[in-house]
PDB file of C-alpha atoms in Angstrom:
ATOM      1  CA  CYS F   1     -20.454  -0.979  16.029  1.00 45.00           C
ATOM      2  CA  MET F   2     -16.845  -2.154  16.244  1.00 48.00           C
ATOM      3  CA  SER F   3     -16.777  -3.661  12.764  1.00 66.00           C
ATOM      4  CA  ASN F   4     -18.024  -0.393  11.208  1.00 80.00           C
ATOM      5  CA  LEU F   5     -15.367   1.619  12.991  1.00 83.00           C
ATOM      6  CA  ILE F   6     -12.623  -0.806  11.982  1.00 88.00           C
ATOM      7  CA  ASN F   7     -13.887  -0.856   8.405  1.00 88.00           C
ATOM      8  CA  SER F   8     -13.851   2.942   8.225  1.00 89.00           C
ATOM      9  CA  ILE F   9     -10.277   3.166   9.571  1.00 91.00           C
ATOM     10  CA  PHE F  10      -8.774   0.311   7.573  1.00 91.00           C
ATOM     11  CA  LYS F  11     -10.807   0.581   4.351  1.00 85.00           C
ATOM     12  CA  ASN F  12      -8.650   0.140   1.214  1.00 82.00           C
ATOM     13  CA  LYS F  13      -5.563  -0.577   3.332  1.00 87.00           C
ATOM     14  CA  LYS F  14      -3.459  -3.696   3.771  1.00 88.00           C
ATOM     15  CA  VAL F  15      -1.181  -4.587   6.641  1.00 92.00           C
ATOM     16  CA  ASN F  16       2.590  -4.678   6.349  1.00 89.00           C
ATOM     17  CA  LEU F  17       3.332  -7.565   8.739  1.00 90.00           C
ATOM     18  CA  SER F  18       6.993  -6.559   9.061  1.00 89.00           C
ATOM     19  CA  LYS F  19       5.947  -3.330  10.827  1.00 92.00           C
ATOM     20  CA  LEU F  20       3.775  -4.945  13.489  1.00 96.00           C
ATOM     21  CA  GLU F  21       6.489  -5.997  15.958  1.00 96.00           C
ATOM     22  CA  PRO F  22       8.100  -2.513  16.044  1.00 96.00           C
ATOM     23  CA  PHE F  23       4.612  -1.169  16.819  1.00 97.00           C
ATOM     24  CA  GLY F  24       4.351  -3.490  19.815  1.00 97.00           C
ATOM     25  CA  PHE F  25       2.755  -6.670  18.491  1.00 98.00           C
ATOM     26  CA  VAL F  26       4.012 -10.085  19.572  1.00 97.00           C
ATOM     27  CA  LEU F  27       4.290 -12.841  16.980  1.00 96.00           C
ATOM     28  CA  THR F  28       2.492 -16.067  17.880  1.00 95.00           C
ATOM     29  CA  GLU F  29       2.082 -19.329  15.979  1.00 94.00           C
ATOM     30  CA  THR F  30      -1.100 -18.112  14.275  1.00 93.00           C
ATOM     31  CA  GLY F  31      -0.767 -14.335  14.076  1.00 96.00           C
ATOM     32  CA  TYR F  32       0.163 -11.137  15.863  1.00 98.00           C
ATOM     33  CA  MET F  33      -1.158 -10.031  19.246  1.00 98.00           C
ATOM     34  CA  PHE F  34      -1.151  -6.499  20.703  1.00 98.00           C
ATOM     35  CA  ASN F  35      -1.959  -5.964  24.387  1.00 97.00           C
ATOM     36  CA  GLN F  36      -2.016  -2.518  25.981  1.00 96.00           C
ATOM     37  CA  ASN F  37      -3.466  -1.220  29.230  1.00 96.00           C
ATOM     38  CA  LEU F  38      -5.600   1.874  28.728  1.00 96.00           C
ATOM     39  CA  LYS F  39      -4.813   4.989  30.776  1.00 94.00           C
ATOM     40  CA  ASP F  40      -6.895   6.047  33.749  1.00 90.00           C
ATOM     41  CA  CYS F  41      -9.059   2.917  33.744  1.00 91.00           C
ATOM     42  CA  GLU F  42      -8.708  -0.740  34.603  1.00 94.00           C
ATOM     43  CA  LEU F  43      -9.194  -1.876  31.010  1.00 96.00           C
ATOM     44  CA  LYS F  44      -6.913  -3.220  28.308  1.00 96.00           C
ATOM     45  CA  LEU F  45      -7.075  -3.245  24.523  1.00 97.00           C
ATOM     46  CA  ILE F  46      -6.346  -6.470  22.667  1.00 97.00           C
ATOM     47  CA  ILE F  47      -5.745  -6.344  18.905  1.00 97.00           C
ATOM     48  CA  TRP F  48      -5.346  -9.540  16.917  1.00 97.00           C
ATOM     49  CA  ILE F  49      -4.069  -9.682  13.306  1.00 97.00           C
ATOM     50  CA  SER F  50      -3.932 -13.032  11.528  1.00 95.00           C
ATOM     51  CA  MET F  51      -1.218 -14.000   9.042  1.00 93.00           C
ATOM     52  CA  SER F  52      -3.708 -13.275   6.248  1.00 91.00           C
ATOM     53  CA  GLY F  53      -4.300  -9.755   7.580  1.00 92.00           C
ATOM     54  CA  GLU F  54      -7.660 -10.142   9.312  1.00 93.00           C
ATOM     55  CA  LEU F  55      -7.982  -7.772  12.266  1.00 95.00           C
ATOM     56  CA  SER F  56     -10.102  -7.862  15.397  1.00 94.00           C
ATOM     57  CA  ALA F  57     -10.018  -5.627  18.459  1.00 95.00           C
ATOM     58  CA  LYS F  58     -11.660  -5.774  21.869  1.00 95.00           C
ATOM     59  CA  VAL F  59     -11.506  -4.008  25.192  1.00 96.00           C
ATOM     60  CA  LEU F  60     -11.398  -6.225  28.291  1.00 96.00           C
ATOM     61  CA  ASP F  61     -11.518  -5.700  32.030  1.00 95.00           C
ATOM     62  CA  ALA F  62      -7.853  -5.967  33.045  1.00 90.00           C
ATOM     63  CA  TYR F  63      -8.643  -8.355  35.909  1.00 92.00           C
ATOM     64  CA  SER F  64     -11.765 -10.331  35.045  1.00 94.00           C
ATOM     65  CA  GLU F  65     -11.100 -10.475  31.273  1.00 93.00           C
ATOM     66  CA  GLU F  66     -14.785  -9.640  30.738  1.00 95.00           C
ATOM     67  CA  PRO F  67     -15.480  -7.671  27.541  1.00 95.00           C
ATOM     68  CA  TYR F  68     -16.196  -3.948  27.841  1.00 94.00           C
ATOM     69  CA  THR F  69     -18.400  -2.593  25.017  1.00 91.00           C
ATOM     70  CA  LEU F  70     -19.900   0.722  26.128  1.00 89.00           C
ATOM     71  CA  HIS F  71     -17.386   2.618  23.975  1.00 88.00           C
ATOM     72  CA  LEU F  72     -19.045   0.972  20.967  1.00 87.00           C
ATOM     73  CA  THR F  73     -22.571   1.834  22.029  1.00 84.00           C
ATOM     74  CA  GLU F  74     -24.058   4.776  20.165  1.00 80.00           C
ATOM     75  CA  GLY F  75     -25.311   7.405  22.564  1.00 81.00           C
ATOM     76  CA  ALA F  76     -23.278   6.178  25.537  1.00 82.00           C
ATOM     77  CA  ALA F  77     -22.164   9.254  27.451  1.00 85.00           C
ATOM     78  CA  GLY F  78     -19.856  10.156  30.308  1.00 89.00           C
ATOM     79  CA  SER F  79     -16.200  10.991  30.799  1.00 92.00           C
ATOM     80  CA  PHE F  80     -15.197   7.378  31.456  1.00 92.00           C
ATOM     81  CA  VAL F  81     -16.764   6.061  28.250  1.00 92.00           C
ATOM     82  CA  GLY F  82     -15.389   9.042  26.338  1.00 92.00           C
ATOM     83  CA  ASN F  83     -11.892   8.349  27.601  1.00 93.00           C
ATOM     84  CA  VAL F  84     -12.061   4.672  26.588  1.00 94.00           C
ATOM     85  CA  LYS F  85     -13.481   5.500  23.163  1.00 92.00           C
ATOM     86  CA  SER F  86     -10.830   8.157  22.561  1.00 93.00           C
ATOM     87  CA  GLN F  87      -7.939   5.847  23.414  1.00 95.00           C
ATOM     88  CA  TYR F  88      -9.448   2.969  21.421  1.00 95.00           C
ATOM     89  CA  GLU F  89      -9.765   5.064  18.261  1.00 94.00           C
ATOM     90  CA  GLU F  90      -6.380   6.746  18.766  1.00 96.00           C
ATOM     91  CA  ILE F  91      -4.535   3.431  18.940  1.00 97.00           C
ATOM     92  CA  LEU F  92      -6.358   2.028  15.884  1.00 96.00           C
ATOM     93  CA  LEU F  93      -5.654   5.187  13.877  1.00 96.00           C
ATOM     94  CA  SER F  94      -1.990   5.046  14.889  1.00 97.00           C
ATOM     95  CA  LEU F  95      -1.848   1.386  13.850  1.00 97.00           C
ATOM     96  CA  ALA F  96      -3.350   2.220  10.448  1.00 94.00           C
ATOM     97  CA  GLU F  97      -0.861   5.060   9.970  1.00 91.00           C
ATOM     98  CA  GLN F  98       2.264   3.132  10.975  1.00 94.00           C
ATOM     99  CA  CYS F  99       1.619  -0.449   9.875  1.00 94.00           C
ATOM    100  CA  TYR F 100      -0.793  -0.263   6.948  1.00 92.00           C
ATOM    101  CA  GLU F 101      -0.388   0.711   3.312  1.00 85.00           C
ATOM    102  CA  PRO F 102      -2.908   1.642   0.604  1.00 83.00           C
ATOM    103  CA  ASP F 103      -4.389  -1.416  -1.075  1.00 87.00           C
ATOM    104  CA  VAL F 104      -4.596  -0.097  -4.636  1.00 86.00           C
ATOM    105  CA  PHE F 105      -3.190  -2.622  -7.084  1.00 92.00           C
ATOM    106  CA  HIS F 106      -5.036  -5.878  -7.765  1.00 91.00           C
ATOM    107  CA  MET F 107      -4.429  -6.888 -11.407  1.00 94.00           C
ATOM    108  CA  SER F 108      -2.469 -10.136 -11.569  1.00 95.00           C
ATOM    109  CA  GLN F 109       0.397  -8.748 -13.659  1.00 97.00           C
ATOM    110  CA  ALA F 110       0.674  -5.686 -11.400  1.00 96.00           C
ATOM    111  CA  LEU F 111       1.080  -8.007  -8.403  1.00 94.00           C
ATOM    112  CA  GLU F 112       3.697 -10.038 -10.294  1.00 97.00           C
ATOM    113  CA  VAL F 113       5.654  -6.853 -11.054  1.00 97.00           C
ATOM    114  CA  ILE F 114       5.500  -5.734  -7.414  1.00 95.00           C
ATOM    115  CA  GLU F 115       6.820  -9.135  -6.309  1.00 94.00           C
ATOM    116  CA  HIS F 116       9.577  -9.075  -8.956  1.00 97.00           C
ATOM    117  CA  VAL F 117      10.820  -5.647  -7.863  1.00 97.00           C
ATOM    118  CA  HIS F 118      10.797  -6.720  -4.222  1.00 94.00           C
ATOM    119  CA  ASN F 119      12.739  -9.922  -4.962  1.00 95.00           C
ATOM    120  CA  THR F 120      15.200  -8.365  -7.428  1.00 97.00           C
ATOM    121  CA  TYR F 121      15.904  -4.882  -6.019  1.00 96.00           C
ATOM    122  CA  GLY F 122      14.645  -5.190  -2.448  1.00 93.00           C
ATOM    123  CA  ASP F 123      12.388  -2.178  -2.921  1.00 93.00           C
ATOM    124  CA  GLU F 124       8.784  -1.646  -1.798  1.00 88.00           C
ATOM    125  CA  LEU F 125       6.293   0.707  -3.389  1.00 90.00           C
ATOM    126  CA  GLU F 126       6.191   4.081  -1.640  1.00 89.00           C
ATOM    127  CA  PHE F 127       2.844   5.850  -1.468  1.00 87.00           C
ATOM    128  CA  LEU F 128       4.029   9.438  -1.293  1.00 81.00           C
ATOM    129  CA  TRP F 129       0.642  11.104  -1.566  1.00 79.00           C
ATOM    130  CA  LYS F 130      -2.208  10.275   0.777  1.00 68.00           C
ATOM    131  CA  LYS F 131      -5.418   9.145  -0.949  1.00 67.00           C
ATOM    132  CA  SER F 132      -3.550   8.922  -4.259  1.00 75.00           C
ATOM    133  CA  LYS F 133      -3.754   5.774  -6.368  1.00 85.00           C
ATOM    134  CA  SER F 134      -0.091   5.981  -7.278  1.00 91.00           C
ATOM    135  CA  ALA F 135       3.195   4.843  -5.800  1.00 93.00           C
ATOM    136  CA  VAL F 136       6.877   4.885  -6.733  1.00 96.00           C
ATOM    137  CA  TRP F 137       9.994   2.796  -6.576  1.00 97.00           C
ATOM    138  CA  ARG F 138      13.290   4.599  -6.116  1.00 96.00           C
ATOM    139  CA  ARG F 139      16.925   3.612  -5.893  1.00 96.00           C
ATOM    140  CA  LYS F 140      18.407   3.417  -2.423  1.00 94.00           C
ATOM    141  CA  ASP F 141      21.696   5.067  -3.416  1.00 93.00           C
ATOM    142  CA  ASN F 142      20.366   8.315  -4.901  1.00 94.00           C
ATOM    143  CA  ASN F 143      16.590   8.274  -4.231  1.00 95.00           C
ATOM    144  CA  LYS F 144      15.835   8.667  -7.945  1.00 96.00           C
ATOM    145  CA  TRP F 145      12.607   7.113  -9.155  1.00 97.00           C
ATOM    146  CA  TYR F 146      12.910   4.209 -11.555  1.00 98.00           C
ATOM    147  CA  GLY F 147       9.272   3.112 -11.604  1.00 97.00           C
ATOM    148  CA  VAL F 148       5.798   4.495 -10.939  1.00 97.00           C
ATOM    149  CA  MET F 149       2.598   2.498 -10.641  1.00 96.00           C
ATOM    150  CA  LEU F 150      -0.827   4.071 -10.987  1.00 95.00           C
ATOM    151  CA  SER F 151      -4.480   3.073 -11.094  1.00 94.00           C
ATOM    152  CA  ILE F 152      -6.295   5.165 -13.704  1.00 93.00           C
ATOM    153  CA  THR F 153      -9.112   4.843 -16.209  1.00 94.00           C
ATOM    154  CA  LYS F 154      -8.598   3.819 -19.809  1.00 94.00           C
ATOM    155  CA  ARG F 155      -9.856   7.224 -20.918  1.00 94.00           C
ATOM    156  CA  GLN F 156      -7.079   8.951 -18.982  1.00 93.00           C
ATOM    157  CA  LEU F 157      -4.641   7.097 -21.240  1.00 92.00           C
ATOM    158  CA  GLY F 158      -6.538   8.112 -24.376  1.00 92.00           C
ATOM    159  CA  LEU F 159      -8.377   4.800 -24.783  1.00 93.00           C
ATOM    160  CA  ASP F 160     -12.124   4.197 -24.951  1.00 94.00           C
ATOM    161  CA  GLY F 161     -13.896   3.349 -21.723  1.00 92.00           C
ATOM    162  CA  ASP F 162     -13.866   4.290 -18.069  1.00 93.00           C
ATOM    163  CA  ASP F 163     -12.697   0.904 -16.757  1.00 93.00           C
ATOM    164  CA  LEU F 164      -9.939   1.089 -14.158  1.00 93.00           C
ATOM    165  CA  ILE F 165      -6.544  -0.132 -15.327  1.00 95.00           C
ATOM    166  CA  GLU F 166      -3.165  -0.392 -13.629  1.00 96.00           C
ATOM    167  CA  ILE F 167      -0.077   0.963 -15.373  1.00 97.00           C
ATOM    168  CA  ILE F 168       3.657   1.232 -14.871  1.00 97.00           C
ATOM    169  CA  ASP F 169       5.832   4.184 -15.866  1.00 97.00           C
ATOM    170  CA  LEU F 170       9.496   3.383 -16.609  1.00 97.00           C
ATOM    171  CA  ARG F 171      12.495   5.397 -17.711  1.00 97.00           C
ATOM    172  CA  ILE F 172      13.529   4.875 -21.329  1.00 97.00           C
ATOM    173  CA  GLN F 173      15.936   6.416 -23.841  1.00 96.00           C
ATOM    174  CA  PRO F 174      14.104   9.090 -25.892  1.00 94.00           C
ATOM    175  CA  GLU F 175      15.051   7.578 -29.264  1.00 94.00           C
ATOM    176  CA  GLU F 176      13.658   4.173 -28.278  1.00 95.00           C
ATOM    177  CA  LEU F 177      10.444   5.662 -26.907  1.00 94.00           C
ATOM    178  CA  GLU F 178       9.890   7.592 -30.127  1.00 91.00           C
ATOM    179  CA  SER F 179       9.965   4.412 -32.208  1.00 92.00           C
ATOM    180  CA  LEU F 180       8.112   2.275 -29.649  1.00 93.00           C
ATOM    181  CA  ALA F 181       5.105   4.379 -28.565  1.00 92.00           C
ATOM    182  CA  ASP F 182       2.068   3.189 -30.512  1.00 93.00           C
ATOM    183  CA  HIS F 183      -0.626   4.441 -28.075  1.00 92.00           C
ATOM    184  CA  GLN F 184      -2.037   0.919 -27.959  1.00 91.00           C
ATOM    185  CA  TYR F 185       0.537  -1.138 -26.082  1.00 92.00           C
ATOM    186  CA  TYR F 186       3.211   1.467 -25.360  1.00 95.00           C
ATOM    187  CA  PHE F 187       2.475   5.047 -24.360  1.00 95.00           C
ATOM    188  CA  PRO F 188       4.511   8.146 -23.583  1.00 95.00           C
ATOM    189  CA  GLY F 189       4.864   8.432 -19.831  1.00 94.00           C
ATOM    190  CA  TYR F 190       1.578   9.143 -18.082  1.00 93.00           C
ATOM    191  CA  HIS F 191       2.021  12.151 -15.746  1.00 89.00           C
ATOM    192  CA  MET F 192       5.756  11.980 -16.436  1.00 92.00           C
ATOM    193  CA  ASN F 193       8.213  13.482 -18.932  1.00 90.00           C
ATOM    194  CA  LYS F 194       6.884  12.153 -22.249  1.00 91.00           C
ATOM    195  CA  LYS F 195      10.350  11.994 -23.806  1.00 93.00           C
ATOM    196  CA  HIS F 196      12.049  10.006 -21.065  1.00 96.00           C
ATOM    197  CA  TRP F 197       9.301   7.806 -19.603  1.00 97.00           C
ATOM    198  CA  LEU F 198       7.299   4.913 -21.058  1.00 96.00           C
ATOM    199  CA  THR F 199       3.881   3.679 -19.878  1.00 97.00           C
ATOM    200  CA  ILE F 200       2.714   0.053 -20.116  1.00 97.00           C
ATOM    201  CA  ILE F 201      -0.696  -1.313 -19.102  1.00 96.00           C
ATOM    202  CA  LEU F 202      -0.299  -4.243 -16.715  1.00 97.00           C
ATOM    203  CA  ASP F 203      -3.015  -6.377 -18.335  1.00 96.00           C
ATOM    204  CA  ASP F 204      -0.750  -9.097 -19.818  1.00 96.00           C
ATOM    205  CA  SER F 205      -0.759  -7.445 -23.239  1.00 95.00           C
ATOM    206  CA  ILE F 206       3.012  -7.131 -22.833  1.00 96.00           C
ATOM    207  CA  ASP F 207       4.947 -10.210 -21.721  1.00 97.00           C
ATOM    208  CA  LEU F 208       6.145 -10.103 -18.125  1.00 97.00           C
ATOM    209  CA  ASP F 209       9.725 -10.942 -19.123  1.00 98.00           C
ATOM    210  CA  GLU F 210       9.857  -7.874 -21.350  1.00 97.00           C
ATOM    211  CA  ILE F 211       8.534  -5.693 -18.529  1.00 98.00           C
ATOM    212  CA  LYS F 212      11.224  -7.099 -16.234  1.00 98.00           C
ATOM    213  CA  GLN F 213      13.887  -6.179 -18.799  1.00 98.00           C
ATOM    214  CA  ARG F 214      12.489  -2.664 -19.112  1.00 98.00           C
ATOM    215  CA  ILE F 215      12.488  -2.297 -15.322  1.00 98.00           C
ATOM    216  CA  ALA F 216      16.186  -3.267 -15.331  1.00 98.00           C
ATOM    217  CA  VAL F 217      16.918  -0.609 -17.985  1.00 97.00           C
ATOM    218  CA  SER F 218      14.932   1.998 -16.027  1.00 97.00           C
ATOM    219  CA  TYR F 219      16.843   1.096 -12.872  1.00 98.00           C
ATOM    220  CA  GLN F 220      20.146   1.678 -14.672  1.00 97.00           C
ATOM    221  CA  LEU F 221      18.970   4.928 -16.266  1.00 96.00           C
ATOM    222  CA  ALA F 222      18.048   6.230 -12.827  1.00 96.00           C
ATOM    223  CA  ALA F 223      21.685   5.742 -11.814  1.00 94.00           C
ATOM    224  CA  LEU F 224      23.044   8.022 -14.541  1.00 69.00           C
ATOM    225  CA  LYS F 225      24.307  11.424 -13.451  1.00 65.00           C
TER     226      LYS F 225
END
């Protein structure tokens, strides 16, 4: 059914509302509307995305506005139905590729850090590897990374348990890292150079203000030649 198809395409993804209008959506008072005539048939696809990110899609007769649903019916055959189904899925897949981002980080402090970086440096997390639970921030002037966020298990960090945690990797001076890393609150950089990167778990064990200060230091270190 339609909801299963949408769920499979948009699972673990969240919409970036700022990318909808370039894709072809029109902003209304209550959300975003996409309207496109399908090729080689007298049907149109309507996609609706609310301000909170809820998505719905339907195919309508272009003249009567009556819903068309055969493309959602399992076992429905024929070139006409196949054409509609193909275009329907192609547009949804393109929407997911161009306007959606992985929805990986959920811990409250992780979300606070993401908001802080956006507000302070104007940078968004970049998910450079598909299906990876990691993303980076990098400076606009030289493209150097100054922060990495990852979702891993405690055991991957050398702690007991397989619970998922969210961490941040930040640049740090080697001499400070050597005195700071206690493998309880501060760790040598996970998946990074363990002399120049620090890892912190974003579970409120370290005060947010301190993390903000360390992000500022990392940002400056990324500027050094």
